[in-house]
Each structure stands twice: as C-alpha cells, then as structure tokens.
Tab-separated table of N, CA and C in Angstrom:
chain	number	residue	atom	x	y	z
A	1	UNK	N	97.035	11.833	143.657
A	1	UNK	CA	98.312	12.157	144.211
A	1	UNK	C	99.292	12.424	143.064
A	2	UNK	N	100.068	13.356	142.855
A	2	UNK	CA	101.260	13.788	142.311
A	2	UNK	C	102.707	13.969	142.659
A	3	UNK	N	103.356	13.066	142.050
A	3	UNK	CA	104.764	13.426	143.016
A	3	UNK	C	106.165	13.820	141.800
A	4	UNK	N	106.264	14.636	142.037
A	4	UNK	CA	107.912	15.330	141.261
A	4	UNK	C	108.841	14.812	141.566
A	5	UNK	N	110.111	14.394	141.210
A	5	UNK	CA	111.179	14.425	141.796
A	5	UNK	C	112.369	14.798	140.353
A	6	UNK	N	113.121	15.257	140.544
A	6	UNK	CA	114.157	15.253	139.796
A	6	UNK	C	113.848	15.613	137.696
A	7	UNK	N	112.563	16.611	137.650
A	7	UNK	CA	111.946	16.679	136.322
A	7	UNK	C	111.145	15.775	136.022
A	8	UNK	N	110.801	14.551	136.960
A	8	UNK	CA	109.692	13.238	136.631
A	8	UNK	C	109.025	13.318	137.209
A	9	UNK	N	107.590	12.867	136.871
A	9	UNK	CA	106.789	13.039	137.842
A	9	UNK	C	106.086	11.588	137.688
A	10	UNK	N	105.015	11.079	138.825
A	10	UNK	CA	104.334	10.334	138.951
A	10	UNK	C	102.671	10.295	139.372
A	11	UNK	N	101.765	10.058	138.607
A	11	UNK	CA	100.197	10.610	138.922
A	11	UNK	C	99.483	9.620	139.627
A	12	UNK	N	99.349	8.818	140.248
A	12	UNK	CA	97.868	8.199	141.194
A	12	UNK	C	96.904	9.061	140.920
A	13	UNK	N	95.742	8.610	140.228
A	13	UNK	CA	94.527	8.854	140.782
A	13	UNK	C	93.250	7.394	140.863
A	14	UNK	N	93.230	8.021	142.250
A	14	UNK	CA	92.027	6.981	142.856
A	14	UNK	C	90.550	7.128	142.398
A	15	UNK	N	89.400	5.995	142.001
A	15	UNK	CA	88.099	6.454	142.168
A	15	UNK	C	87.480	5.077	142.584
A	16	UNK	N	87.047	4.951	143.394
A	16	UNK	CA	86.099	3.874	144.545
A	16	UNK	C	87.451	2.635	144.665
A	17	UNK	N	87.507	1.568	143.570
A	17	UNK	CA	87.856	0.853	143.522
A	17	UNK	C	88.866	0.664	142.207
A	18	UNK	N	89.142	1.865	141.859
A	18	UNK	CA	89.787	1.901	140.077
A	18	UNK	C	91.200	2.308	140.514
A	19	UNK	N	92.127	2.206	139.965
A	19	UNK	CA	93.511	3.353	140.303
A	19	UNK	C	94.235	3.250	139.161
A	20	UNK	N	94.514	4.633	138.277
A	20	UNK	CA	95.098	4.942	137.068
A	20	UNK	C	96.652	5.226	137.695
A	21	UNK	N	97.479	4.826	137.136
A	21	UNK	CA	98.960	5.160	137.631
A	21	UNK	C	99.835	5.601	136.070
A	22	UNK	N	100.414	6.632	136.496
A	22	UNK	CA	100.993	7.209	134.952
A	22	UNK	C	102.319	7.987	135.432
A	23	UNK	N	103.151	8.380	134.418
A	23	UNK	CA	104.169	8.736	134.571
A	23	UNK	C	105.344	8.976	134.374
A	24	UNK	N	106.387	9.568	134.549
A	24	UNK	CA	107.627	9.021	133.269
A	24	UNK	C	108.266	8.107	133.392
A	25	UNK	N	108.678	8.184	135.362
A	25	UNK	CA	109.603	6.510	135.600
A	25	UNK	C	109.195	5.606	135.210
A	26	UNK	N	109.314	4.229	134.179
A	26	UNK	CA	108.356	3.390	134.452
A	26	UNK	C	109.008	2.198	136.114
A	27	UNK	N	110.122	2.771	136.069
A	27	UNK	CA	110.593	2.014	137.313
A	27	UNK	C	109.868	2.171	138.430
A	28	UNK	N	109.563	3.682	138.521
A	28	UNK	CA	108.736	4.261	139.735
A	28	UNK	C	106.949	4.053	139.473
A	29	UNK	N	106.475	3.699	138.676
A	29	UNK	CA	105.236	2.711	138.217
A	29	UNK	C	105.243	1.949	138.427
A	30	UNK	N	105.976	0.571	138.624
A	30	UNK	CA	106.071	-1.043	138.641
A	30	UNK	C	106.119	-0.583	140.158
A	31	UNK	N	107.164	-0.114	140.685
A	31	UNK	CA	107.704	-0.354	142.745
A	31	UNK	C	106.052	0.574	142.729
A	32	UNK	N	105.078	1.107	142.342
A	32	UNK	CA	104.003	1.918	143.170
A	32	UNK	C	103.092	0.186	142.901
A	33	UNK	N	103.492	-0.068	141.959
A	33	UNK	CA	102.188	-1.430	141.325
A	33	UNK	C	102.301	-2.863	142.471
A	34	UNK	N	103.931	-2.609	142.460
A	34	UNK	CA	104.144	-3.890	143.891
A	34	UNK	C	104.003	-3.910	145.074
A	35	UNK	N	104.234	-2.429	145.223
A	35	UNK	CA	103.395	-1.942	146.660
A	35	UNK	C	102.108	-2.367	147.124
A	36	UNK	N	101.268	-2.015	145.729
A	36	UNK	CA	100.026	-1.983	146.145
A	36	UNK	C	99.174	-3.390	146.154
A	37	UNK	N	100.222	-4.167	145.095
A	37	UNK	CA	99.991	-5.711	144.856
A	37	UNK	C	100.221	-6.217	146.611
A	38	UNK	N	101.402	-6.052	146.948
A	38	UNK	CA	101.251	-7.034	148.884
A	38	UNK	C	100.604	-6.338	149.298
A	39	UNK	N	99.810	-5.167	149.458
A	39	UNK	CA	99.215	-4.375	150.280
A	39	UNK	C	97.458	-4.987	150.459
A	40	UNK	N	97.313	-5.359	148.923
A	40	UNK	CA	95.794	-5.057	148.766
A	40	UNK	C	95.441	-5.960	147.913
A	41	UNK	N	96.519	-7.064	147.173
A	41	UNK	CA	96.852	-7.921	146.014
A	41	UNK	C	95.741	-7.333	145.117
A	42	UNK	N	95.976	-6.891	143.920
A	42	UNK	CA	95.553	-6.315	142.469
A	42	UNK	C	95.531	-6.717	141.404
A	43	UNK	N	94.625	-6.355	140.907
A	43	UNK	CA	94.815	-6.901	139.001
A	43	UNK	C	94.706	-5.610	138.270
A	44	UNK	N	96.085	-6.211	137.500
A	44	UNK	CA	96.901	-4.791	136.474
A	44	UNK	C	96.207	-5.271	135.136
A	45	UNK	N	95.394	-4.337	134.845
A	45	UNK	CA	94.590	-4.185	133.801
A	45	UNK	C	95.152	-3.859	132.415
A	46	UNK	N	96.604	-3.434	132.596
A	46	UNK	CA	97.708	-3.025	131.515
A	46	UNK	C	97.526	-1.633	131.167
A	47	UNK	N	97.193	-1.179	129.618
A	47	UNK	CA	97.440	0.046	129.335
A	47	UNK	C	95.802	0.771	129.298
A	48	UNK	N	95.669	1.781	129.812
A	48	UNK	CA	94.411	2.498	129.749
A	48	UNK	C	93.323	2.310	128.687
A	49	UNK	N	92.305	1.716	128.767
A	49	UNK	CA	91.597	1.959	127.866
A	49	UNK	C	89.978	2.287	128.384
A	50	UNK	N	89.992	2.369	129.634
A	50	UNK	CA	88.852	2.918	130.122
A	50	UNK	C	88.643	3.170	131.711
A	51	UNK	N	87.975	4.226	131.802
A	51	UNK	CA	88.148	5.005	133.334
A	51	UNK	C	87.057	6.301	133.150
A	52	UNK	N	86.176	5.621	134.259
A	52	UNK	CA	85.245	6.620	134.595
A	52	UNK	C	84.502	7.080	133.571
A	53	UNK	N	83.830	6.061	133.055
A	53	UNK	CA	83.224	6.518	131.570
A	53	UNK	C	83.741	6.994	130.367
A	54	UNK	N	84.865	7.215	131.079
A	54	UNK	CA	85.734	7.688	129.248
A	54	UNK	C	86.604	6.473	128.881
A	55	UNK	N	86.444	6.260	127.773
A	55	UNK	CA	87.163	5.328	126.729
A	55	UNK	C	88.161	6.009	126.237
A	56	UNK	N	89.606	5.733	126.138
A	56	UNK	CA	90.812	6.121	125.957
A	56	UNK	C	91.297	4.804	124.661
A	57	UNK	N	91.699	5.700	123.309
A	57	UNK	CA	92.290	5.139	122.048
A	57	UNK	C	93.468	5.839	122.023
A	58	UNK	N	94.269	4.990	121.853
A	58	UNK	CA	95.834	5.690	122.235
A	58	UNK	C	96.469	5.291	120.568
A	59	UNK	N	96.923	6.248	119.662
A	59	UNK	CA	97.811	5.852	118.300
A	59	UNK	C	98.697	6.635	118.801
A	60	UNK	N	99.656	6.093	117.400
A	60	UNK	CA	101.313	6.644	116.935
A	60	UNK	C	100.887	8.161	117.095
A	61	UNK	N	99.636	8.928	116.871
A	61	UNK	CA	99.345	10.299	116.499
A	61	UNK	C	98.672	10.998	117.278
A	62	UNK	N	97.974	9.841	118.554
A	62	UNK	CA	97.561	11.067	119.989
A	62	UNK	C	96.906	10.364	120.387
A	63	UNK	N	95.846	10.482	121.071
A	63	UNK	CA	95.257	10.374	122.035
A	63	UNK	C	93.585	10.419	121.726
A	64	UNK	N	92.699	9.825	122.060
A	64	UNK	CA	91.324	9.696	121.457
A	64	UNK	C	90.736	9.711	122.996
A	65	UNK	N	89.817	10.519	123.701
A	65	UNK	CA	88.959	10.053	124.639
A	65	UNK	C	87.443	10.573	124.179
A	66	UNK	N	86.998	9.764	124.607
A	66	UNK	CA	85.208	9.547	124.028
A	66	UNK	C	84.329	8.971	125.549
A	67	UNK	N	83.407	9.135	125.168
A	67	UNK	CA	82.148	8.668	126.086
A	67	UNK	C	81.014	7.658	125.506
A	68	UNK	N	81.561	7.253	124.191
A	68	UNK	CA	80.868	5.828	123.637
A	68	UNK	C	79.668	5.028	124.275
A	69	UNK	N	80.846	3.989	125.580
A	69	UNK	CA	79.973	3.018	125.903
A	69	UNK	C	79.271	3.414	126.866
A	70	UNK	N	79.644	4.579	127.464
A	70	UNK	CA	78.402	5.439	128.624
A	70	UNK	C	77.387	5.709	127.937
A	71	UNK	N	77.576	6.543	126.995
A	71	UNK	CA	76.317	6.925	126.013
A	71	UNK	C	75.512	5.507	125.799
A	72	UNK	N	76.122	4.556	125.578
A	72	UNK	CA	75.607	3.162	124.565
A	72	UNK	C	74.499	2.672	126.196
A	73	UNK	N	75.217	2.830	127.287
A	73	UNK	CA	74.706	2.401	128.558
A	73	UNK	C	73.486	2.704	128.842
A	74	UNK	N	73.610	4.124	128.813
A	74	UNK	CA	71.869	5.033	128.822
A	74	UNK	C	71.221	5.040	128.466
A	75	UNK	N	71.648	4.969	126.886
A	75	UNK	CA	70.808	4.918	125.677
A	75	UNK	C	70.311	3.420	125.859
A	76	UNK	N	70.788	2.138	126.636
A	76	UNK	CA	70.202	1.365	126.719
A	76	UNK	C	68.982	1.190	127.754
A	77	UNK	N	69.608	1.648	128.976
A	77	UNK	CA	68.486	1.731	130.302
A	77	UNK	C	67.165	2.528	129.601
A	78	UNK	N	67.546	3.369	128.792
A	78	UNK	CA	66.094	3.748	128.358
A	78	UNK	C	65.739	3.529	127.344
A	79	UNK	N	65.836	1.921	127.030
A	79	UNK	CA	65.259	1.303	125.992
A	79	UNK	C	65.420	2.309	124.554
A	80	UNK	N	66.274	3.032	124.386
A	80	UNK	CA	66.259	3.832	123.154
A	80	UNK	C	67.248	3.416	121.910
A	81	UNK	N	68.351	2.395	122.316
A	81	UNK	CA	69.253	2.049	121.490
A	81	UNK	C	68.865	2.321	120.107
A	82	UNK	N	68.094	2.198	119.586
A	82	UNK	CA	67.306	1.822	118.050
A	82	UNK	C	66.678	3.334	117.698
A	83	UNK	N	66.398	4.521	118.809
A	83	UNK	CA	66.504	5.281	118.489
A	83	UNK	C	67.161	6.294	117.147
A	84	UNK	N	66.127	7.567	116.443
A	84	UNK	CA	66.693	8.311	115.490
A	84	UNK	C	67.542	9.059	116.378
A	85	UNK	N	68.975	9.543	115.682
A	85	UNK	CA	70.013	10.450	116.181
A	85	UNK	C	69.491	11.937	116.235
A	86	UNK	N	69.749	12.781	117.204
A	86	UNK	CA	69.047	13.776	117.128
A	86	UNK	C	70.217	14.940	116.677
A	87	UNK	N	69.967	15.950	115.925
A	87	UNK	CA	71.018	16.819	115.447
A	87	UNK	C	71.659	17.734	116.372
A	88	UNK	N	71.239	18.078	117.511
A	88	UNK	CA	71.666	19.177	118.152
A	88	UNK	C	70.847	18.537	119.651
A	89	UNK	N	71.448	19.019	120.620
A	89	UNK	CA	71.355	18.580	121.650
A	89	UNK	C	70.003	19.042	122.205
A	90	UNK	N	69.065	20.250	122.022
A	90	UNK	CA	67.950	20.829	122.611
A	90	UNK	C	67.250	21.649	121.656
A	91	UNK	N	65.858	21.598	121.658
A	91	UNK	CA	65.155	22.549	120.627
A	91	UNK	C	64.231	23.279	121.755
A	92	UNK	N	63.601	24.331	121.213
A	92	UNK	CA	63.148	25.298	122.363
A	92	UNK	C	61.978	24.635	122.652
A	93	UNK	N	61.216	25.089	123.478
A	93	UNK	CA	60.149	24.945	124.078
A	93	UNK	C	59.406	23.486	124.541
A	94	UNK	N	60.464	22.814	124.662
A	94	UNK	CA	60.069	21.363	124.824
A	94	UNK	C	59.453	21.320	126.517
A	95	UNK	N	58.575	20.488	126.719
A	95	UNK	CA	58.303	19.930	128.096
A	95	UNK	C	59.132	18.875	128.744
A	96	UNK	N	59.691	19.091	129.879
A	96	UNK	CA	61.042	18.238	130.895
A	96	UNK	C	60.970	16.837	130.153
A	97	UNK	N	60.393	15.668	129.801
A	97	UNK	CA	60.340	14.440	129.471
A	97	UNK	C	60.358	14.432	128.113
A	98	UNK	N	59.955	15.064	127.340
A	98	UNK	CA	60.304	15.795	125.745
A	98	UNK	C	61.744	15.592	125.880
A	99	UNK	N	61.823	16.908	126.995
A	99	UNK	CA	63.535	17.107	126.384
A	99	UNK	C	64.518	16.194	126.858
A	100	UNK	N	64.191	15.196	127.949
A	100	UNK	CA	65.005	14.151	128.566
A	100	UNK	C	65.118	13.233	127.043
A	101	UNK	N	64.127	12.909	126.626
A	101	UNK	CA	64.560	12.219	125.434
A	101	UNK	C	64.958	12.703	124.063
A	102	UNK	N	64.858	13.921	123.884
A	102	UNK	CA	65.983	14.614	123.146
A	102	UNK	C	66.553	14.606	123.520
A	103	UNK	N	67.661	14.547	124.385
A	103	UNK	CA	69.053	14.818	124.703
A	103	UNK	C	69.655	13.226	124.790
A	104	UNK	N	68.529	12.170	124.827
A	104	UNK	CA	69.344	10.895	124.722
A	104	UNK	C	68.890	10.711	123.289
A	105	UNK	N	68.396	10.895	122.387
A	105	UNK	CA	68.602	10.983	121.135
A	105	UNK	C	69.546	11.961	120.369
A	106	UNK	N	70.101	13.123	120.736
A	106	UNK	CA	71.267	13.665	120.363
A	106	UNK	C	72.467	13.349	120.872
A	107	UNK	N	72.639	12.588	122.216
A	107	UNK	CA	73.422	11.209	122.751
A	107	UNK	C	73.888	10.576	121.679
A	108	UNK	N	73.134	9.883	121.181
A	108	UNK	CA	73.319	8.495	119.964
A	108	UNK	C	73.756	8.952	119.140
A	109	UNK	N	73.378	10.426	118.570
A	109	UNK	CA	74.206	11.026	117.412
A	109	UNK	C	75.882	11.078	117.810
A	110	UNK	N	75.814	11.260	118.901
A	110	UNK	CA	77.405	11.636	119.457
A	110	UNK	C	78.361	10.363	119.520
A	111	UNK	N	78.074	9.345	119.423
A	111	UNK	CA	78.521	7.897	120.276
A	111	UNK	C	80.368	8.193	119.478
A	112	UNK	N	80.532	8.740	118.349
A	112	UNK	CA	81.537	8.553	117.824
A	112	UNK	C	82.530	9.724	118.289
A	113	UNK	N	82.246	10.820	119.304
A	113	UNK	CA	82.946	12.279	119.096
A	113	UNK	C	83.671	11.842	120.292
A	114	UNK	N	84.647	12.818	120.406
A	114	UNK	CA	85.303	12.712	121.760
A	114	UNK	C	86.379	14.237	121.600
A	115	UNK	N	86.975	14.040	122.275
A	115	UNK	CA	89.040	14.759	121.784
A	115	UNK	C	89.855	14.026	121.767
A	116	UNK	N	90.894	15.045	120.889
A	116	UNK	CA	91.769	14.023	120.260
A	116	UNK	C	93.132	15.422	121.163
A	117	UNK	N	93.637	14.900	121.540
A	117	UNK	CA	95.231	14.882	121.692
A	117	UNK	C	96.253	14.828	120.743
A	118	UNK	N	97.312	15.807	120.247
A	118	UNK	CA	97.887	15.265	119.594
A	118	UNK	C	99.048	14.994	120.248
A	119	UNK	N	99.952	14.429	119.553
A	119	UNK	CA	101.348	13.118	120.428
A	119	UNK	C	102.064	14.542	119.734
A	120	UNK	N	102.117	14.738	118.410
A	120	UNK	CA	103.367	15.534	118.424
A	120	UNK	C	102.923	17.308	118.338
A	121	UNK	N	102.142	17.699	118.926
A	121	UNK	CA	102.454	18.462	119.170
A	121	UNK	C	103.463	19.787	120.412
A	122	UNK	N	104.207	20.174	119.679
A	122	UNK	CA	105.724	20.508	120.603
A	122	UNK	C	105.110	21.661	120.745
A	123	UNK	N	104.314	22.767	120.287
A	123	UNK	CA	103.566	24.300	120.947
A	123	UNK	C	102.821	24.018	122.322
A	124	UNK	N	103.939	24.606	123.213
A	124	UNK	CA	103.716	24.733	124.067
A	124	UNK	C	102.967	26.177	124.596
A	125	UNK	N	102.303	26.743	123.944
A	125	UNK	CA	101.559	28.021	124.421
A	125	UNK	C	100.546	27.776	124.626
A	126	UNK	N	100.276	28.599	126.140
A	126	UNK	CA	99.007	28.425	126.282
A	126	UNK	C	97.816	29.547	125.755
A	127	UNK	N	96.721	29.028	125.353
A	127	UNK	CA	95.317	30.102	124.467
A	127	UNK	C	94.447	29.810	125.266
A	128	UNK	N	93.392	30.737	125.614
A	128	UNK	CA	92.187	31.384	126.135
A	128	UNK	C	91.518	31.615	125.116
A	129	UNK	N	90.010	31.376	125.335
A	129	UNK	CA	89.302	32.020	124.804
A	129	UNK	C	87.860	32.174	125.683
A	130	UNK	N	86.880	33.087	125.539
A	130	UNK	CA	86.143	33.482	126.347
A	130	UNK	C	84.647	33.899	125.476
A	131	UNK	N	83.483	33.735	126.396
A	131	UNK	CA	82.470	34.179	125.366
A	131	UNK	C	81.386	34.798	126.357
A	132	UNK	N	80.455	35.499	126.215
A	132	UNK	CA	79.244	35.871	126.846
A	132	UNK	C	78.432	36.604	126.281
A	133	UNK	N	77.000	36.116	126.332
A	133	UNK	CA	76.046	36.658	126.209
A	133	UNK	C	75.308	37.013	126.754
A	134	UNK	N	73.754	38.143	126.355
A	134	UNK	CA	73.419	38.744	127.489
A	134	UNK	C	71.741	38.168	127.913
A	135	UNK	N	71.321	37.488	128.602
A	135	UNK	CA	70.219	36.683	128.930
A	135	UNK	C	69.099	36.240	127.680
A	136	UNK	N	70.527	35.137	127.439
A	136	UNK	CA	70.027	34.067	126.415
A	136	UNK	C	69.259	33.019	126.656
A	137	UNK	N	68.919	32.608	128.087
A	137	UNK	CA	68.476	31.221	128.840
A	137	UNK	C	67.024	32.063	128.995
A	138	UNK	N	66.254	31.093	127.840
A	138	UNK	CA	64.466	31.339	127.757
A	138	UNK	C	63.875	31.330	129.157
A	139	UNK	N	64.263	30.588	130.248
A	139	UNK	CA	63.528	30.043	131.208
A	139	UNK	C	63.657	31.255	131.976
A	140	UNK	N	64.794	31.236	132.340
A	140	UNK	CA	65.500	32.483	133.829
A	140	UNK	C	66.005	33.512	133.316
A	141	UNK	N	65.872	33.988	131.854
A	141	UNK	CA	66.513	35.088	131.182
A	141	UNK	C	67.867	35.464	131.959
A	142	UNK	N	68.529	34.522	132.812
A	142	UNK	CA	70.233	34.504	132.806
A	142	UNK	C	71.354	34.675	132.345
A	143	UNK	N	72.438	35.582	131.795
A	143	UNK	CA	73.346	34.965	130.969
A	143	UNK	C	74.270	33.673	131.343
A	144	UNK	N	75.099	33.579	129.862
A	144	UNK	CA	76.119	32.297	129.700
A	144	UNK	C	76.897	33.029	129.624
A	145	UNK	N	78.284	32.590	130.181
A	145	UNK	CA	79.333	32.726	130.106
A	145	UNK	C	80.381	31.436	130.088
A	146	UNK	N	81.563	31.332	128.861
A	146	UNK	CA	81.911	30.325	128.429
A	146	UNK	C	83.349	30.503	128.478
A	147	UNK	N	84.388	29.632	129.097
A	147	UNK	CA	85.811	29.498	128.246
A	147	UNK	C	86.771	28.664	128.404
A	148	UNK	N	87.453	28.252	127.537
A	148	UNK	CA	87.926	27.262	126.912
A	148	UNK	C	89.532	27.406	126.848
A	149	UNK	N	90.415	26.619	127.200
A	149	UNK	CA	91.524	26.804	127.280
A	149	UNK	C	92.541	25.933	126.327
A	150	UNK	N	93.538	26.068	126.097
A	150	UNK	CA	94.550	25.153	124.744
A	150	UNK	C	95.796	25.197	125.275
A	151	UNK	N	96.376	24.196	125.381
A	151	UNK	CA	97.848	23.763	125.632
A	151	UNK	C	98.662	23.479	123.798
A	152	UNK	N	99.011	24.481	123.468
A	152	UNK	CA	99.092	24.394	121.490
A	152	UNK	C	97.752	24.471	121.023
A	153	UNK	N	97.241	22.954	120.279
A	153	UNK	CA	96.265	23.107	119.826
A	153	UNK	C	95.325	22.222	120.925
A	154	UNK	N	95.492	21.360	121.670
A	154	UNK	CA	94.732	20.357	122.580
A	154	UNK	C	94.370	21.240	123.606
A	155	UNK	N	92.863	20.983	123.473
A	155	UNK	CA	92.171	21.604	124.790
A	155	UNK	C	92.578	21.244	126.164
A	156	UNK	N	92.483	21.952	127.084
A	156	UNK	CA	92.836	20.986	128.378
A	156	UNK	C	92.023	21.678	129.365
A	157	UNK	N	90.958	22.654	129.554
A	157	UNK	CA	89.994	22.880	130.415
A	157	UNK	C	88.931	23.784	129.341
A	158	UNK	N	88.135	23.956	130.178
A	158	UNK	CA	86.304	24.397	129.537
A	158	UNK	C	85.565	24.309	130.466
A	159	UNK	N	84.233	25.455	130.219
A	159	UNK	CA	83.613	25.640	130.828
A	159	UNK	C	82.346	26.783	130.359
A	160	UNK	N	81.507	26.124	131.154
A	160	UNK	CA	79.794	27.142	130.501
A	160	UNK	C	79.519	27.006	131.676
A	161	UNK	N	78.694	28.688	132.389
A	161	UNK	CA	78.349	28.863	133.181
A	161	UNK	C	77.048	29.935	132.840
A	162	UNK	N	76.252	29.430	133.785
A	162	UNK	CA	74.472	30.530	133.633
A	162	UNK	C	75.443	31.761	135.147
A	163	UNK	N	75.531	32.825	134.316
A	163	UNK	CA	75.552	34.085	135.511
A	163	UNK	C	74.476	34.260	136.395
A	164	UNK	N	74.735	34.770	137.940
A	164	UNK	CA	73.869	34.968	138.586
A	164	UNK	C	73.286	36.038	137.854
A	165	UNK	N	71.965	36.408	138.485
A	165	UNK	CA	71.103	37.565	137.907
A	165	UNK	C	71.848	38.724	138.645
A	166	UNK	N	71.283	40.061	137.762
A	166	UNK	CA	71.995	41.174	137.803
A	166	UNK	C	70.700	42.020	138.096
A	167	UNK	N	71.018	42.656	139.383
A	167	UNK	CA	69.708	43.480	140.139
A	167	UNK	C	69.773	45.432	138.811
A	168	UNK	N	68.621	45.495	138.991
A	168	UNK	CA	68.349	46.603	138.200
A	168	UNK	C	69.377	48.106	138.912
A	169	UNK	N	69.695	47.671	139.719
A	169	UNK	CA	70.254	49.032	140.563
A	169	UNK	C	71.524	49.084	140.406
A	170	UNK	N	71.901	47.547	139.355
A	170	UNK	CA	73.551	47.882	139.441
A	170	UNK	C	73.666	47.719	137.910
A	171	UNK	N	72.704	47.655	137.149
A	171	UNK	CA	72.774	47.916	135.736
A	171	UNK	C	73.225	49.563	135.169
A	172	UNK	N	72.211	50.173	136.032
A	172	UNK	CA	71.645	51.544	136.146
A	172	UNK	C	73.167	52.458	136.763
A	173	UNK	N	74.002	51.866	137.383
A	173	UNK	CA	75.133	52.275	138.174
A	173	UNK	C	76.285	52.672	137.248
C-alpha cells in the first residue's frame, strides 16, 4: 500500500506475516505501528535489516542490499557450505545436476555482492539501457533480450528475457 498526502508519502508492504513500514512522516509511521499494535498486538523489530531474503546495511553513504544469508541457507541444505567458489555462474554443456551444483558453487562465490545505493546522490535522471542478441541459448537457439534501468547512478529495475521463437516466414518478410 502507498499513500501520498501533502509531498509525503507512506509505504506498507505486506508478505505472509512480515510488514515493512517506511516513509517520510515518522509521525504517520508510529499512528500506522499503533494501529496495528491494538489490532493484531506486534513486535517492532526497529530498523530494517532483513526482509524476504535480502539483508539490508544501511551507512552515512547508502544503502547495501545482498542475499548473503539466503545464499549461506542453500548452500547449507545442500550440504555444500565448505564448497570451492565457482567463477561464473554456468559453463556449457553440463548435465541438469552438474549444473544445479554449479550454480550453488558460484552462489558461495557471491555471498559478499549485492547493490549499493547511494544516500547522496542528488541526479535525478533517469538511464536505460538495453541489449540483444541473436539465438545465443545452446538448448532452444532463442534470443536474450536485456535492460536495465538507473535513477542517477542506482539501479532501480532489470531484466533478462529468452524471446519467443521467430517463425521463418516473418524473418523472410
């Protein structure tokens, strides 16, 4: 939920049993927190530091979100913790259970990456960027198509997509 009023805004978002509350009022944060305290009585967890698998590091200089202890989680269920780090996420021609455990060994390489946010950045322009190639995917000879968006320099959407296939009659057109 999002609510504006007067240049402020206020964010709710719900997931099963979690609720992140953010915003500029902090007046209008506390009256949403007491609400929900007689409603449903709650425990205020304080300042963000984790939600939905992402781990949130907040400095004087921005913003850190990562996927750490998810990674650390998996990498445990499949007994791999102690695992070598793998350099790159996929090598070609692997068989499905090959590559399930390459990708949780290039996991472990990752445990430290995330995005970073910066606090002061005041460029407010927004950048695009876009990519495609032409049936790069070994399996389904499909293309990718990719793009990535910037609020200044901080990313704030992305995306990779396999194109549907392209019939010979509309190549030819």
């Amino acid at each position: 939920m999002v609510r504006t009023h007067d240049g402020e805004f206020l964010v709710l978002l719900v997931y099963v049993d979690d609720i992140l509350i953010t915003g500029t009022p902090l007046s209008q944060i506390e009256e949403v927190k007491r609400s929900l305290d007689t409603a449903f009585t709650i425990k205020d967890l304080g300042n963000l530091t984790y939600f939905i698998g992402i781990e949130v590091l907040r400095t004087a200089n921005g913003i850190f979100l990562s996927q750490k202890k998810y990674i650390k989680d998996i990498l445990s269920d499949a007994a791999m913790l102690d695992c070598i780090a793998a350099p790159a996420p996929l090598s070609c021609g692997l068989p499905h259970l090959r590559v399930s455990l390459h990708i949780l060994k290039y996991l472990k390489g990752t445990l430290d990456h995330g995005l970073w946010y910066k606090a002061d950045d005041t460029d407010l322009q927004v950048t695009a960027y876009s990519d495609s190639d032409w049936s790069s995917c070994q399996f389904s000879s499909r293309s990718l198509s990719a793009y990535a968006v910037f609020l200044g320099s901080n990313m704030i959407s992305w995306k990779t997509k396999k194109q549907h296939s392209v019939s010979k009659s509309s190549v030819e057109a």
